GROMACS .gro file of C-alpha atoms in nm:
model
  232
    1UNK     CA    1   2.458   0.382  -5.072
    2UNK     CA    2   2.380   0.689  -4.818
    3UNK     CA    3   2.027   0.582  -4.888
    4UNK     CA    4   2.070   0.223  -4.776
    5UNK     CA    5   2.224   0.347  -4.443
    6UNK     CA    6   1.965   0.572  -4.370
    7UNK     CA    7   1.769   0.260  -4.384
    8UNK     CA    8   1.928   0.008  -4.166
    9UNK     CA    9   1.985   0.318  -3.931
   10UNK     CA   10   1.598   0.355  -3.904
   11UNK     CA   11   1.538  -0.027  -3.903
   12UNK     CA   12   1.793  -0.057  -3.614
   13UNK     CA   13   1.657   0.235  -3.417
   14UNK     CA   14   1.338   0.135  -3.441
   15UNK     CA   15   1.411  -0.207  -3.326
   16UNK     CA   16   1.612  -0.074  -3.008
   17UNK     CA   17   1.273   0.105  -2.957
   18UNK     CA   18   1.031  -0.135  -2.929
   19UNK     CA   19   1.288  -0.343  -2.710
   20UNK     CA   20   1.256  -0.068  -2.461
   21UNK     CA   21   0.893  -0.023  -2.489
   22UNK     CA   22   0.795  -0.362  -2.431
   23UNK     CA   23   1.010  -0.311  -2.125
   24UNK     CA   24   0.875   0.003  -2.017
   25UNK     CA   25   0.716  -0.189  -1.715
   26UNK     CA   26   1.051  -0.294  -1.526
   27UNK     CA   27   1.347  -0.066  -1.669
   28UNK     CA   28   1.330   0.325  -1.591
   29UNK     CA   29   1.454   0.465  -1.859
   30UNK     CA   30   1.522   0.779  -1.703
   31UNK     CA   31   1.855   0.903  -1.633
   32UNK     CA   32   1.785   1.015  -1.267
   33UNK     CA   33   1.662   0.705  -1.152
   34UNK     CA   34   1.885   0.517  -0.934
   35UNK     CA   35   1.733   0.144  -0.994
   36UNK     CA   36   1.443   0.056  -1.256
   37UNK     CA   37   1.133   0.126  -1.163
   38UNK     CA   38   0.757   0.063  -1.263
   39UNK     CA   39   0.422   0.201  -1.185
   40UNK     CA   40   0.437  -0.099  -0.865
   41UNK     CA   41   0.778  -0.114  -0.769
   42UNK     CA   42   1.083   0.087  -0.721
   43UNK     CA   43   1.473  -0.042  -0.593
   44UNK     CA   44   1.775   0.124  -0.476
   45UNK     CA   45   1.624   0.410  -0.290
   46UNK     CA   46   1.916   0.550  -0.032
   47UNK     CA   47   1.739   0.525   0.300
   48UNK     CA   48   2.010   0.400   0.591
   49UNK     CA   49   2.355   0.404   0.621
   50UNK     CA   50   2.567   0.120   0.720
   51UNK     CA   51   2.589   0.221   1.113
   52UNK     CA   52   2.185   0.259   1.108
   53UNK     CA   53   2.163  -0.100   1.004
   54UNK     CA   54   2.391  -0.256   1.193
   55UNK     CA   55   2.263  -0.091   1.518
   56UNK     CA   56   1.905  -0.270   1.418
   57UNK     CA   57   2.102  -0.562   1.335
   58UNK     CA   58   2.253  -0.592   1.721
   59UNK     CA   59   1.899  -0.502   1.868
   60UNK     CA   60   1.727  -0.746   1.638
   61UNK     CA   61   2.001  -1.011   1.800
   62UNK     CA   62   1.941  -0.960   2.157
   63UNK     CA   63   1.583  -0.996   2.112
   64UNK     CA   64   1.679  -1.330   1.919
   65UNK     CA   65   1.889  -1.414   2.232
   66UNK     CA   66   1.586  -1.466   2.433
   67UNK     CA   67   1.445  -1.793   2.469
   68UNK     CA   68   1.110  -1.823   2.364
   69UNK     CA   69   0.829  -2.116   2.361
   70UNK     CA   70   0.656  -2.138   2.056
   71UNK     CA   71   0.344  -1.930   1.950
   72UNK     CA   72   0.588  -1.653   2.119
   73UNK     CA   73   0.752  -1.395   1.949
   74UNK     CA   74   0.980  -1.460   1.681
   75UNK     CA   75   0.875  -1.868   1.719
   76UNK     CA   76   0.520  -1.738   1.583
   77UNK     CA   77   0.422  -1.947   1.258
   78UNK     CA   78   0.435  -1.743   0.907
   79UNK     CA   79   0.099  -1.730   0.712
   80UNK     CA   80   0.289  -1.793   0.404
   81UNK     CA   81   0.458  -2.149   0.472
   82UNK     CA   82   0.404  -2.225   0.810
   83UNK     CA   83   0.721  -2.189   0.946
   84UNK     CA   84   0.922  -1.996   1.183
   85UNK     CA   85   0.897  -1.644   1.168
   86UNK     CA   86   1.230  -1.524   1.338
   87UNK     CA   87   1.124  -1.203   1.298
   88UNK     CA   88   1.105  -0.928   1.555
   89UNK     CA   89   0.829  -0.675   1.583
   90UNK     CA   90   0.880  -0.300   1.649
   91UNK     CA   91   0.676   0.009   1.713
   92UNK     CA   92   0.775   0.323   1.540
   93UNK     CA   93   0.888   0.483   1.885
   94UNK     CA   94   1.121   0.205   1.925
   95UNK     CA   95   1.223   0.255   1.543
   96UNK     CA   96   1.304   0.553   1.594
   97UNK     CA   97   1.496   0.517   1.878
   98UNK     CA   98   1.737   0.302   1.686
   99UNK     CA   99   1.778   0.476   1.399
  100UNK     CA  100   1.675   0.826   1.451
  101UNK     CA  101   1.495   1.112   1.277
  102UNK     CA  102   1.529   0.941   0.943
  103UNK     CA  103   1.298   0.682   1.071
  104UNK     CA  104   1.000   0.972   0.972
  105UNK     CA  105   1.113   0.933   0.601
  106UNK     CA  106   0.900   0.605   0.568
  107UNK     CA  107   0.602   0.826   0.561
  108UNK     CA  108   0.714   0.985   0.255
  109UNK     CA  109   0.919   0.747   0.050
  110UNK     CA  110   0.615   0.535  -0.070
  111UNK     CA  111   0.519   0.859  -0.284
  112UNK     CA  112   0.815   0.735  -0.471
  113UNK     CA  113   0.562   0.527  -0.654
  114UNK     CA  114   0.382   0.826  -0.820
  115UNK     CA  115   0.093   0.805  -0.598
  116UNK     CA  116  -0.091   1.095  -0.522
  117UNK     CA  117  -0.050   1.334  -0.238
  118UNK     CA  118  -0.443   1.381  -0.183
  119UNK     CA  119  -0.330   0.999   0.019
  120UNK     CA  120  -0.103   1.000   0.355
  121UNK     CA  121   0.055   0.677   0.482
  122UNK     CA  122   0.007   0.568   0.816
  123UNK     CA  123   0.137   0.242   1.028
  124UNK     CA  124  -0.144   0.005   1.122
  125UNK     CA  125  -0.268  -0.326   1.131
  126UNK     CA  126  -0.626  -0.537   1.222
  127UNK     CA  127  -0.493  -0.666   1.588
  128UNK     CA  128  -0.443  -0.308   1.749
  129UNK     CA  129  -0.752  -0.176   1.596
  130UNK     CA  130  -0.978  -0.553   1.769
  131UNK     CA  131  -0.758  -0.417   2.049
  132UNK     CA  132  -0.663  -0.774   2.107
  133UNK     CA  133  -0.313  -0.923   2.243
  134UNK     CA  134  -0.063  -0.718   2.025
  135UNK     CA  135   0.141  -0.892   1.813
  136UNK     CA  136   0.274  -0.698   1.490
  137UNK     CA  137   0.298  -0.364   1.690
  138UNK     CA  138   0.352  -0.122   1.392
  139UNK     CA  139   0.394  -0.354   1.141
  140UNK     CA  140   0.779  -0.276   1.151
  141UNK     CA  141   0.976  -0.575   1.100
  142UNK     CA  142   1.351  -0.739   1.139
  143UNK     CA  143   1.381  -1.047   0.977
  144UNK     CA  144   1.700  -1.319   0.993
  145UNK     CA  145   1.760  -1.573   0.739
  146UNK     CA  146   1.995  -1.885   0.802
  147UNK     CA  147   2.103  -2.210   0.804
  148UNK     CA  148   1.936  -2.414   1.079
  149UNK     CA  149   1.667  -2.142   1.117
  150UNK     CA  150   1.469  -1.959   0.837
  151UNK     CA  151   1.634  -1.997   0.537
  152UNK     CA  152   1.377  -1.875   0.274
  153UNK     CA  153   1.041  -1.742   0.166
  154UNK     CA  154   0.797  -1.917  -0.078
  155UNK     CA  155   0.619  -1.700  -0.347
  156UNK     CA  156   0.355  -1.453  -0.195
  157UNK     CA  157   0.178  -1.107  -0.200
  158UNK     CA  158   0.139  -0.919   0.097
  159UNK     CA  159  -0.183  -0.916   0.331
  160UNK     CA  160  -0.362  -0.582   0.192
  161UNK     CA  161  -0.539  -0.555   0.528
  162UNK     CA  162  -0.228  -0.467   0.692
  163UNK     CA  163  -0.012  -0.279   0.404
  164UNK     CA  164  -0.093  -0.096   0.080
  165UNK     CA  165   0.288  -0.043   0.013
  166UNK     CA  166   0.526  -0.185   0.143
  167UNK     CA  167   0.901  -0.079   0.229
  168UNK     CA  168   1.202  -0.356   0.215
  169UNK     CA  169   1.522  -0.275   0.319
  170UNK     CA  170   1.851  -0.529   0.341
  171UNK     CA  171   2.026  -0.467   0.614
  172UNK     CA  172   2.317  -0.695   0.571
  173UNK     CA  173   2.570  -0.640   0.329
  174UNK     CA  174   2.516  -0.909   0.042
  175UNK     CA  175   2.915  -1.027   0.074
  176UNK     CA  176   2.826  -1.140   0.484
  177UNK     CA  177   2.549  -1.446   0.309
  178UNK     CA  178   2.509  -1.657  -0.011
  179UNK     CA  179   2.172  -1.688  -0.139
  180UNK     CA  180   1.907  -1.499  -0.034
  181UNK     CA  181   1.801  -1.334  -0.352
  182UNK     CA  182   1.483  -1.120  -0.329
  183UNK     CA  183   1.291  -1.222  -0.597
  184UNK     CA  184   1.010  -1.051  -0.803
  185UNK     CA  185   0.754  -1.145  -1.112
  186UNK     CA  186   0.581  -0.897  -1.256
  187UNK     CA  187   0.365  -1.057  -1.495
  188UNK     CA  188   0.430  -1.417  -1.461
  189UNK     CA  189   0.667  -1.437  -1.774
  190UNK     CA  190   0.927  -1.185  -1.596
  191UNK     CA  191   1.111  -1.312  -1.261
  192UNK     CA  192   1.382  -1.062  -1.217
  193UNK     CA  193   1.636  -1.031  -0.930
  194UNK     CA  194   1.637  -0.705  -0.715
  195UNK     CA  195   2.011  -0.661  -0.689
  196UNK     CA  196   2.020  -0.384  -0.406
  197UNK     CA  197   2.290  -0.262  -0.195
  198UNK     CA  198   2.279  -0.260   0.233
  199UNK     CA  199   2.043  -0.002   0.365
  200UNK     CA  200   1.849   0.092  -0.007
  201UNK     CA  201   1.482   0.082  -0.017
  202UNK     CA  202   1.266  -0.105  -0.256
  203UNK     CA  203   0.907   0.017  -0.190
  204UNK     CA  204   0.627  -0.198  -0.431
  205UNK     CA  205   0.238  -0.230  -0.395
  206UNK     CA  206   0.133  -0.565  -0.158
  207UNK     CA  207   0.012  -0.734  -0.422
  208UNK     CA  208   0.400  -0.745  -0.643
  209UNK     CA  209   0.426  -1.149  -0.623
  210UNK     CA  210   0.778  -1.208  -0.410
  211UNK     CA  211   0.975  -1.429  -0.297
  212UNK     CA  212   1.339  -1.448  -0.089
  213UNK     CA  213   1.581  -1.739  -0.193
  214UNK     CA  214   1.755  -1.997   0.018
  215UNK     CA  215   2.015  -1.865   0.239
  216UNK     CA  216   2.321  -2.122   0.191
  217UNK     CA  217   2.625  -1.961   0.423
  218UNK     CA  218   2.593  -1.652   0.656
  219UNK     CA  219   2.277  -1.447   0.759
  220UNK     CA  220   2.113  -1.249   0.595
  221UNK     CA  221   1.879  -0.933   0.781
  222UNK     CA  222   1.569  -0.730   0.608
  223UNK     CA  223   1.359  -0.452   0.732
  224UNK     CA  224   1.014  -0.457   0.612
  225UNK     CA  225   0.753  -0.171   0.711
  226UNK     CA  226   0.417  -0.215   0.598
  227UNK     CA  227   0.256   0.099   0.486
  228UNK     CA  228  -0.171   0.151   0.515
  229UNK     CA  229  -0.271   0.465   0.291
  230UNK     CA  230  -0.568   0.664   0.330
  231UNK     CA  231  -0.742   1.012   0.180
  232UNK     CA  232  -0.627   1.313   0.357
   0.00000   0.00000   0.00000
């Protein structure tokens, strides 16, 4: 009898251990992480607090205020669908003048991923370096999601010419919107929701295949910050 239990204890652990190796990839199963985590992506890393966001939030909407013809600022079309943008477009000064010192942390949190410090991340992007009509400054980004405007984004990868890693944070408290789910597949059998909380960071490699739901009621704001890496 003690022998049979001995087996179906083995049988049973060794079950729960393959579960959790063939999901090695997406859960952490480390006790200090804060989200899951992967060798491409990682969630629910504290980066602002609720008055940080909501002060990019209120300069994000006065820029939105503006009128603008189209081909003009946040009326710009998106290379992934064609629409809209209604995004607006910062440089790291002006980051930083929002949010404060903290705004330097997005030079270290990609390391979050396990890459190695012999690399430094830098801001950057092809139109500054042509030294051509600016348009994505520093590749540091406020987007709005809503009825009647933007309400989702299809399915895509990031451009690698303009970010290595990139940095997403919501800045609007999931209760304020319904829909709007980020979405991410991993391997094309996997499409898992990030569930993250206002102001956490999820930093993944450009080419994590994404996508952000349809926003039904409310508005929803992200910060993205693309990320270019290079040898030190």
């Amino acid at each position: 009898m003690h022998f049979q239990r001995v087996c179906i204890f083995c049988i049973v652990f060794l079950i729960i251990v393959i579960l959790l190796w063939r999901r090695k990839d997406v859960v952490c199963l480390r006790s200090k992480c804060t989200g899951w985590e992967c060798n491409r992506v990682i969630t629910d890393v504290p980066f602002l607090t609720k008055d940080e966001c909501y002060k990019l939030i209120k300069d994000a909407d006065a820029k939105f205020n503006i009128p603008v013809n189209d081909g003009e600022a946040y009326r710009w079309k998106d290379t992934v669908d064609g629409e809209y943008e209604y995004q607006i477009d910062y440089t790291f000064e002006e980051f930083k003048n929002i949010v404060g010192k903290k705004a330097d942390n997005i030079f270290k949190i990609p390391y979050l991923l396990g890459i190695s410090k012999k690399y430094k991340f830098y801001l950057d992007n092809e139109h500054t370096n042509k030294k051509i009509e600016e348009k994505y400054k520093d590749n540091i980004i406020v987007r709005r999601y809503k009825p009647g405007e933007r309400t989702n984004l299809d399915w895509h990868i990031d451009t690698e010419e303009i970010s290595n890693i990139t940095i997403n944070v919501p800045l609007s408290d999931p209760k304020e919107y319904k829909g709007g789910g980020l979405m991410v597949n991993l391997d094309d059998k996997r499409i898992i929701p990030w569930k993250r909380k206002l102001g956490n960071a999820t930093i993944h490699l450009f080419d994590v295949l994404h996508k952000v739901n349809d926003v039904t009621e409310g508005t929803r704001y992200s910060l993205i910050i693309f990320m270019k890496k290079k040898l030190k």
